[in-house]
CSV table of C-alpha atoms and ligand atoms in Angstrom, one decimal:
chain,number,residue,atom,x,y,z
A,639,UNK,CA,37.2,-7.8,26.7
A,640,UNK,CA,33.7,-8.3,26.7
A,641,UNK,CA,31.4,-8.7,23.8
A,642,UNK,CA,30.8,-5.2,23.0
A,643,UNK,CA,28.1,-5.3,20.1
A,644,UNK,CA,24.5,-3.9,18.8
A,645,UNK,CA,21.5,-5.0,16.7
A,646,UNK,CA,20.2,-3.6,13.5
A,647,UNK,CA,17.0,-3.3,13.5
A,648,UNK,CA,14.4,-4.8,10.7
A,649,UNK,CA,11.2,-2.7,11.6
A,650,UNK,CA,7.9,-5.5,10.8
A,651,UNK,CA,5.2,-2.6,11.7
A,652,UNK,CA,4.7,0.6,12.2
A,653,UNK,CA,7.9,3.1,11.2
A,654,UNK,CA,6.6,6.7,11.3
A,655,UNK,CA,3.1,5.8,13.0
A,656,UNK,CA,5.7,5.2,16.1
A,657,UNK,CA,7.0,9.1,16.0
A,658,UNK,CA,3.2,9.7,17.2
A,659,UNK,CA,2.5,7.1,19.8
A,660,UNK,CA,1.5,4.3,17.7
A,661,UNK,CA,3.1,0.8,18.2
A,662,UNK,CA,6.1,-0.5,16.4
A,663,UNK,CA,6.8,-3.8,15.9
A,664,UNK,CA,10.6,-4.3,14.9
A,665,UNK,CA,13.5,-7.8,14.8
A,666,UNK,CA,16.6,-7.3,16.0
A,667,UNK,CA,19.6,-8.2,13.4
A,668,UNK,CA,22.0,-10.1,15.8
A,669,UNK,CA,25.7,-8.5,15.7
A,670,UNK,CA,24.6,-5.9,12.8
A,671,UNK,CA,27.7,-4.0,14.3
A,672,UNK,CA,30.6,-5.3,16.6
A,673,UNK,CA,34.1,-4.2,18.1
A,674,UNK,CA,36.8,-6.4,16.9
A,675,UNK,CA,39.3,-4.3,19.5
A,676,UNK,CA,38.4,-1.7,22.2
A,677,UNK,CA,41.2,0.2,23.0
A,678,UNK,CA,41.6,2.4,26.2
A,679,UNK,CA,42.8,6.0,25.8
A,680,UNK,CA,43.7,9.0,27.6
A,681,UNK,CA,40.4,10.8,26.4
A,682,UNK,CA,40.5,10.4,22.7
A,683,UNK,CA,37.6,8.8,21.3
A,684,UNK,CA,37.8,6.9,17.8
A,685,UNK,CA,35.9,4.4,15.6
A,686,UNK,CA,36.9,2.8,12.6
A,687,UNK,CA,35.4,0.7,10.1
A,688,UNK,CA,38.1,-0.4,7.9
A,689,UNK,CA,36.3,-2.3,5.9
A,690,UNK,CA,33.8,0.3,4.8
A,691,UNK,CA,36.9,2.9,5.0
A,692,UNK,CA,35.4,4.7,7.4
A,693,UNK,CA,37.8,6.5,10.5
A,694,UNK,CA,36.5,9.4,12.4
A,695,UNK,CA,37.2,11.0,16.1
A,696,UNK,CA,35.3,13.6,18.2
A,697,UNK,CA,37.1,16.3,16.1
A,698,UNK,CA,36.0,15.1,12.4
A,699,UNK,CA,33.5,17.3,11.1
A,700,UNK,CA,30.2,16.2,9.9
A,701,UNK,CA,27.3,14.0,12.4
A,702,UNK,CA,29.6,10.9,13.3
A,703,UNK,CA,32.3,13.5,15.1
A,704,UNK,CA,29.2,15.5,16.6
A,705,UNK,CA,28.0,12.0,17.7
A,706,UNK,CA,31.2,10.9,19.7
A,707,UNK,CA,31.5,14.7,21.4
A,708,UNK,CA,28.1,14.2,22.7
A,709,UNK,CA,28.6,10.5,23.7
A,710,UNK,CA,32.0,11.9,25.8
A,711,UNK,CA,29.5,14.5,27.6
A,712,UNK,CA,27.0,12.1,28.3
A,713,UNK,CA,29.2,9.3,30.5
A,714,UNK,CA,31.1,10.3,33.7
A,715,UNK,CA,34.9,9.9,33.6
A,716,UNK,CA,37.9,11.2,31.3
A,717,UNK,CA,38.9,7.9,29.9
A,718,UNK,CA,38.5,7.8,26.0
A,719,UNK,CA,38.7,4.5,23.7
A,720,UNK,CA,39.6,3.9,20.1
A,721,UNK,CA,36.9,1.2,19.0
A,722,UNK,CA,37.6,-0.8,15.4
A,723,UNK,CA,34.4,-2.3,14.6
A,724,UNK,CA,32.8,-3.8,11.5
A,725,UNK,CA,29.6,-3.6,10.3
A,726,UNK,CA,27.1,-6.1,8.5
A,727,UNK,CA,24.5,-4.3,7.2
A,728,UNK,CA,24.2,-0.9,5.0
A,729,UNK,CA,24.6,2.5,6.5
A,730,UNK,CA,21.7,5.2,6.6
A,731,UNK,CA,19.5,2.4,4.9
A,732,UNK,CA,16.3,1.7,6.9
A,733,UNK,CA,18.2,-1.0,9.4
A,734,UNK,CA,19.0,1.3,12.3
A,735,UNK,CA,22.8,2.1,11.7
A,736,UNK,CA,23.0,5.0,13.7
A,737,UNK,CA,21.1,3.5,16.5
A,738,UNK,CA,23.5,0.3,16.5
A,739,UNK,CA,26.5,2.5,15.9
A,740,UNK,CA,25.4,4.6,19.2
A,741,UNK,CA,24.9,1.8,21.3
A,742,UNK,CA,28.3,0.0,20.3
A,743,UNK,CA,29.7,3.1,21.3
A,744,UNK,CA,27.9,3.3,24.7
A,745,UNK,CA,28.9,0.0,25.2
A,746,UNK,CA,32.6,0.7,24.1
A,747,UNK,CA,33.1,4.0,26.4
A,748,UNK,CA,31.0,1.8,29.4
A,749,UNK,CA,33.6,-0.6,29.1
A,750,UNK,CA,36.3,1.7,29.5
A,751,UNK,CA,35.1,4.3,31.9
A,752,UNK,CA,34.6,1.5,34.2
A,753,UNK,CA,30.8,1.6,34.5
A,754,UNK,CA,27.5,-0.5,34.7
A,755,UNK,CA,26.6,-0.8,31.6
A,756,UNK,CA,22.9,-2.5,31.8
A,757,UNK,CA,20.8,-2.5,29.0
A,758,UNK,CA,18.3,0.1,30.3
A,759,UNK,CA,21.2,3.0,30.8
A,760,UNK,CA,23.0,1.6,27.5
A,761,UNK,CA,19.3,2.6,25.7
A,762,UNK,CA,18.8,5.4,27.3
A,763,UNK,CA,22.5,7.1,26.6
A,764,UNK,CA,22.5,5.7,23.0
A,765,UNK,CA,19.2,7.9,22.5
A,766,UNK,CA,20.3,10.9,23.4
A,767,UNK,CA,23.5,10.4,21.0
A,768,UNK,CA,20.4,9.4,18.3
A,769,UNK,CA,19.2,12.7,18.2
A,770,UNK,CA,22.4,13.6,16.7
A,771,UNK,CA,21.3,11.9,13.6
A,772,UNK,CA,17.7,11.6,13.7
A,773,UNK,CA,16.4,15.5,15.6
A,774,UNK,CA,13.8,13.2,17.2
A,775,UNK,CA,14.2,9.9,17.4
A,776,UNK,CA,10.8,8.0,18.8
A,777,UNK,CA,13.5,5.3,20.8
A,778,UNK,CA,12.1,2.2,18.1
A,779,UNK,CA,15.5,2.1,16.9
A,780,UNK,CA,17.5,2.3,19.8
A,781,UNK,CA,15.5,0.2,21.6
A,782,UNK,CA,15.9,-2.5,19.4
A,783,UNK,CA,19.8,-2.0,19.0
A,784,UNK,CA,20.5,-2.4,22.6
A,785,UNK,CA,18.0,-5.4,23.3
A,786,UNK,CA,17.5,-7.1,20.0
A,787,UNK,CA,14.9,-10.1,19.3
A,788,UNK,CA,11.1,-9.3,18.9
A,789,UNK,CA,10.7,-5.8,20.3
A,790,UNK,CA,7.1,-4.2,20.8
A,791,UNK,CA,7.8,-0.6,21.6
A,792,UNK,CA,5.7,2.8,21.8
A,793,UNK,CA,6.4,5.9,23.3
A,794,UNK,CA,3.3,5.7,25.7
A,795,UNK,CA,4.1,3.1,28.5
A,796,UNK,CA,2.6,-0.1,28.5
A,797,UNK,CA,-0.7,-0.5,30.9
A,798,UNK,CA,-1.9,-4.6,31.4
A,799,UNK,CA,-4.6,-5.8,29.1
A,800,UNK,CA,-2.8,-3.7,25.9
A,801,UNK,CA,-1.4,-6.6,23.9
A,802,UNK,CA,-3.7,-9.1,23.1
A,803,UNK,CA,-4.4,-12.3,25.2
A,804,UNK,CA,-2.4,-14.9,23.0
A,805,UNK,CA,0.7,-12.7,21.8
A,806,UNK,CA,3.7,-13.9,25.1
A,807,UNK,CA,5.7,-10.8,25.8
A,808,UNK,CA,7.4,-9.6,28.8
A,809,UNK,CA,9.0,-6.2,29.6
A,810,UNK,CA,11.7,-4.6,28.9
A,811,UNK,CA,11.5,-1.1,29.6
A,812,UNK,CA,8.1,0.7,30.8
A,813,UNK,CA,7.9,1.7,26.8
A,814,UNK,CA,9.3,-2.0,25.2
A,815,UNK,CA,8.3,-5.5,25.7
A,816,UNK,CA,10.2,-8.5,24.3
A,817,UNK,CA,7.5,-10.5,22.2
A,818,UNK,CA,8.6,-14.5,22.8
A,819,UNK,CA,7.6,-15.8,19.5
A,820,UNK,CA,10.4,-16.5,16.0
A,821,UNK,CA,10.1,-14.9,13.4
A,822,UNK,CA,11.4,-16.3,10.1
A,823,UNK,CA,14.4,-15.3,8.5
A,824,UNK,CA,14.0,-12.2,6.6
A,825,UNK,CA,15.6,-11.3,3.0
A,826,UNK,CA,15.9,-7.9,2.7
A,827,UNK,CA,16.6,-6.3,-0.5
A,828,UNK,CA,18.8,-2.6,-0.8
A,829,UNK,CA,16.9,-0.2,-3.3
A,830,UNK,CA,20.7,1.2,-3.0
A,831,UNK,CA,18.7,4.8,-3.0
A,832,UNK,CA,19.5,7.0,0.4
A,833,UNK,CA,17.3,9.4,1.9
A,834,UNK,CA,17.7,11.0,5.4
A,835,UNK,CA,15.3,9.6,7.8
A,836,UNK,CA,15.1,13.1,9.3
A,837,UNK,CA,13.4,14.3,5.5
A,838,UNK,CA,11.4,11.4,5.9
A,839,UNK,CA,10.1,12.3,9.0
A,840,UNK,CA,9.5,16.3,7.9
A,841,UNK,CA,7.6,15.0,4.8
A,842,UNK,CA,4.9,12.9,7.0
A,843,UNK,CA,4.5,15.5,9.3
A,844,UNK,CA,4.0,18.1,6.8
A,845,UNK,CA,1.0,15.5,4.9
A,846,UNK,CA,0.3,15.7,8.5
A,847,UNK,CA,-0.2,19.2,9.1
A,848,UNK,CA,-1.9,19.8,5.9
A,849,UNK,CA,-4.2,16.3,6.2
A,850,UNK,CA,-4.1,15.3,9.7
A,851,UNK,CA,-7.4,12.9,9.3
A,852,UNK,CA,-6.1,11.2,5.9
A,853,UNK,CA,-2.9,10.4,7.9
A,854,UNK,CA,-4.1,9.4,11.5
A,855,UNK,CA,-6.3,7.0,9.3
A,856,UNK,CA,-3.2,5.4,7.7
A,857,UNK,CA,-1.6,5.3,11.2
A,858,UNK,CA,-4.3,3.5,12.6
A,859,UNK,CA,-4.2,1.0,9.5
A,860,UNK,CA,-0.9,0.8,9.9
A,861,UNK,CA,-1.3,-0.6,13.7
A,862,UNK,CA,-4.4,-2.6,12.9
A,863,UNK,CA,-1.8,-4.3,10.6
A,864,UNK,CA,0.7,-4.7,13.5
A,865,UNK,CA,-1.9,-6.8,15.7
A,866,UNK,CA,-3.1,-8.8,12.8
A,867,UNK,CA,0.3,-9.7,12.2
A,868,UNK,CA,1.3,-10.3,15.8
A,869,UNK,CA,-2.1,-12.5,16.1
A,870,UNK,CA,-0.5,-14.2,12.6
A,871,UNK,CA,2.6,-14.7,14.3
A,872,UNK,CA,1.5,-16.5,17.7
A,873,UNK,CA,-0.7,-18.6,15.3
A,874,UNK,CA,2.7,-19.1,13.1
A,875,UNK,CA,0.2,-18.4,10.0
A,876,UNK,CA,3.2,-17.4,7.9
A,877,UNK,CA,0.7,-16.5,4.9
A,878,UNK,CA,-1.8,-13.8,7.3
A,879,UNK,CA,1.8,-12.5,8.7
A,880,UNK,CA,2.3,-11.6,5.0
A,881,UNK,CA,-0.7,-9.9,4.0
A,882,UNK,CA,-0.5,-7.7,6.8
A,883,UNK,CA,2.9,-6.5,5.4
A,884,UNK,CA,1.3,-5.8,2.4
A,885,UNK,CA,-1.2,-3.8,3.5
A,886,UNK,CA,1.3,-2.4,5.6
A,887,UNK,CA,3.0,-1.8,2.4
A,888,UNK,CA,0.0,0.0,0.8
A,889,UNK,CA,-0.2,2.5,3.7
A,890,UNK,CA,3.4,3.2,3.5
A,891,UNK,CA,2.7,4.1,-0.1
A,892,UNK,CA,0.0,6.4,0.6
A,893,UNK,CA,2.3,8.2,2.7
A,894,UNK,CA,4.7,8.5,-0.2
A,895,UNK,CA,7.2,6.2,2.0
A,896,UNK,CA,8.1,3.6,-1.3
A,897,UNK,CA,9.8,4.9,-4.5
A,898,UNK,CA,10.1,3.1,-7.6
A,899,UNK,CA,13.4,1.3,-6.9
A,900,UNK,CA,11.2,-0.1,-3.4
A,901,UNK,CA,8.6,-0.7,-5.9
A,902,UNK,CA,10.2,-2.9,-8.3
A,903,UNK,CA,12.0,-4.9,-5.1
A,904,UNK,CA,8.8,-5.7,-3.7
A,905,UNK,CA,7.1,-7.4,-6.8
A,906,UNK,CA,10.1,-9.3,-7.9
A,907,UNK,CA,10.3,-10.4,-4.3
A,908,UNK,CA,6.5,-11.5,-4.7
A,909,UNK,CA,7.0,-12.6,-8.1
A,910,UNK,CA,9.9,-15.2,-6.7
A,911,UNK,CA,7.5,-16.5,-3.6
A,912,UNK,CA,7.4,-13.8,-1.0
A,913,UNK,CA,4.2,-14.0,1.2
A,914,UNK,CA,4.8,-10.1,2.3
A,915,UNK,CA,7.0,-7.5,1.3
A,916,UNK,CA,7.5,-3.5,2.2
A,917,UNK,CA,9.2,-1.1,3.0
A,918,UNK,CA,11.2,-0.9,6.2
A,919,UNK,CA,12.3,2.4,8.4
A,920,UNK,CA,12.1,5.6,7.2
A,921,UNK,CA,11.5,4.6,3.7
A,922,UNK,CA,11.4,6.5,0.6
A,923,UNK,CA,14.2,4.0,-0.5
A,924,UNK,CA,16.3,2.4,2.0
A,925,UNK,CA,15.5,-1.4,2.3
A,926,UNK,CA,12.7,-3.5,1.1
A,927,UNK,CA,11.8,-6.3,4.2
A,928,UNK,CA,10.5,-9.6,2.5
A,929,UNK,CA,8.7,-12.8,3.9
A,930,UNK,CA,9.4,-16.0,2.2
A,931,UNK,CA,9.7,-19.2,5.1
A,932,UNK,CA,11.8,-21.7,3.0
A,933,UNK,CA,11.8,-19.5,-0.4
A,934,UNK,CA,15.0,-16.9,1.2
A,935,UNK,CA,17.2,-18.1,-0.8
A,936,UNK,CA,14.9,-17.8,-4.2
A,937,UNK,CA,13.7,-14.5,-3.4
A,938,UNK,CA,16.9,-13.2,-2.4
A,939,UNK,CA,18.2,-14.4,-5.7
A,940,UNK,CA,15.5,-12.8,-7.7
A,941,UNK,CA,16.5,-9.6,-6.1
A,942,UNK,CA,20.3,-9.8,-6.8
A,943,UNK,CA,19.7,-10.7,-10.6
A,944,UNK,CA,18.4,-7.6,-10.9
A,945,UNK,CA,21.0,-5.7,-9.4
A,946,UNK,CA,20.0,-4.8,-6.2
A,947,UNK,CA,22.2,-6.4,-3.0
A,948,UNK,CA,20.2,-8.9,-1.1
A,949,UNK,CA,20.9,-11.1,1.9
A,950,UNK,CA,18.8,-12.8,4.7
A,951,UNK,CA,18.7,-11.7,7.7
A,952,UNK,CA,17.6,-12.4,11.3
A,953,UNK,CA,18.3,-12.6,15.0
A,954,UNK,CA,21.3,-14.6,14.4
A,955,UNK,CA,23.1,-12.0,12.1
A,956,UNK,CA,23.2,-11.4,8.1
A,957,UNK,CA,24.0,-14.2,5.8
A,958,UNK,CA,24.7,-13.3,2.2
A,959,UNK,CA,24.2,-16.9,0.8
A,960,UNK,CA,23.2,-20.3,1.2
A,961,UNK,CA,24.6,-21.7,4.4
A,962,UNK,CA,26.3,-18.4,5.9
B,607,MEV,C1,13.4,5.1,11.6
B,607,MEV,O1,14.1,3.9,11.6
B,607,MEV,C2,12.0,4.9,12.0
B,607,MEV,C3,11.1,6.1,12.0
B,607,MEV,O2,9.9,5.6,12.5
B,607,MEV,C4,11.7,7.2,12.8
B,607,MEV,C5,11.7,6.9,14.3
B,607,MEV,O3,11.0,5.9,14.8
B,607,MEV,O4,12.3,7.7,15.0
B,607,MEV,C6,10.9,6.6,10.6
């Protein structure tokens, strides 16, 4: 079998400001979800995660059944699969589950249907089984599921001359470019409060509707952040990178995106050596992203003395303490 896998997603820049055509800057989190067996079938289709408890086929009720009848429409062929994976980072947090769980699936079905299965179709099937979860996804996090690393993505193609001289990136997709620069580990910190990304994106776009200057001005904070942090990254000024994640941070708040659990994560992350901390994804809890080069493991203890799970995280995969 090949290595059928998919990437969370830690979004740097830009979460909501990408749903309208601003830029979004997000690290893949290597092997977030993978298939430990891939199993053909006659037509049935069904995950497990036994770990987490979690079984379901394309008759379960609720959005992961919903998810797997669509996925069965979307690929040619009558061949099914039953797919036991295990997954490394929280569910419906901020980290692009659903995305990673859509493209696994892809991957899975591609695998057994006998088809290509090249990153550009695996992206673009695993959106339209996104929508299941998310009404209308913007493609940041499937994007980033399917090709990991340092992905630049917006909906509106790329022209030349758009990313700064300076910042190396090459393309992916007319709509994502891989950005060739590392990025630190990254702890991130679980405010253990859920919230549907889908309500997250109704609540922006009704400040929207009722304030559409207040919030295009945060959007375009939001990507002036983005570039000032790209710019801090090809320089590898750790300490820039970090103040445009706070700022970041502040227009996040202004949106109403933190919460008081996000809150309290972000200044003990600070408070412990963090150069930059915010929310990440659709916010209003979720996961709280912080930046601390050679201070992880600090920061992510300050978190889990509190209470809250912590772990570090980064193109390489999740580790939940020193070493692995
Ligand atoms: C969700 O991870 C990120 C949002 O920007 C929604 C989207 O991009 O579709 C909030």
């Amino acid at each position: 079998m090949r290595r059928v896998r998919a990437h969370g997603k830690a979004t740097l820049f830009g979460e909501h400001a990408v749903v309208y055509g601003h830029p979004g800057l997000a690290l893949g989190i290597g092997g977030a979800v993978v298939a430990r067996s891939v199993v053909p079938t006659a037509g049935r289709i069904r995950v497990s995660v036994p770990r987490l408890g979690i079984e379901a086929d394309q008759d379960s009720p609720g959005l992961v059944g919903e998810a797997l009848r669509r996925l069965a429409t979307l690929l040619p062929g009558d061949r099914g699969c039953e797919v036991e994976a295990d997954v490394s980072i929280p569910l419906g947090a901020g980290l692009g589950s659903s995305a990673a769980f859509a493209v696994l699936m892809v991957r899975a079905m591609a695998e057994v249907r006998g088809m290509a299965a090249e990153d550009a179709r695996v992206r673009a099937v695993a959106h339209e089984v996104e929508k299941v979860f998310h009404s209308y996804p913007s493609g940041l996090d499937d994007t980033v599921a399917t090709f990991g690393g340092l992905c630049l993505f917006r909906k509106v193609p790329w022209a030349d001359g758009d990313v700064p001289v300076g910042v190396p990136v090459r393309p992916l997709a007319p709509d994502a470019l891989r950005v060739a620069l590392p990025v630190p580990p990254i702890v991130v910190g679980d405010s253990g409060v859920r919230r549907s990304t889908a309500d997250m994106v109704a609540k922006v776009a009704g400040q929207r509707a009722s304030d559409p200057a207040r919030v295009d001005a945060l959007f375009a904070t939001m990507t002036a952040c983005l570039w000032r942090g790209l710019d801090a990254l090809a320089r590898a000024d750790h300490a820039r990178l970090g103040e445009a994640m706070n700022a970041c941070q502040e227009a996040l708040a202004a949106l109403s995106l933190s919460c008081p659990e996000a809150d309290r994560l972000i200044a003990l992350a600070r408070g412990a050596g963090a150069l930059g901390a915010k929310v990440t994804g659709a916010g209003g809890g979720g996961c709280v992203i912080a930046l601390a080069p050679g201070r992880e493991e600090d920061v992510r203890e300050a978190l889990l003395r509190d209470g809250f799970d912590a772990f570090v995280a980064g193109t390489d995969g999740v580790m939940r303490g020193r070493g692995g």
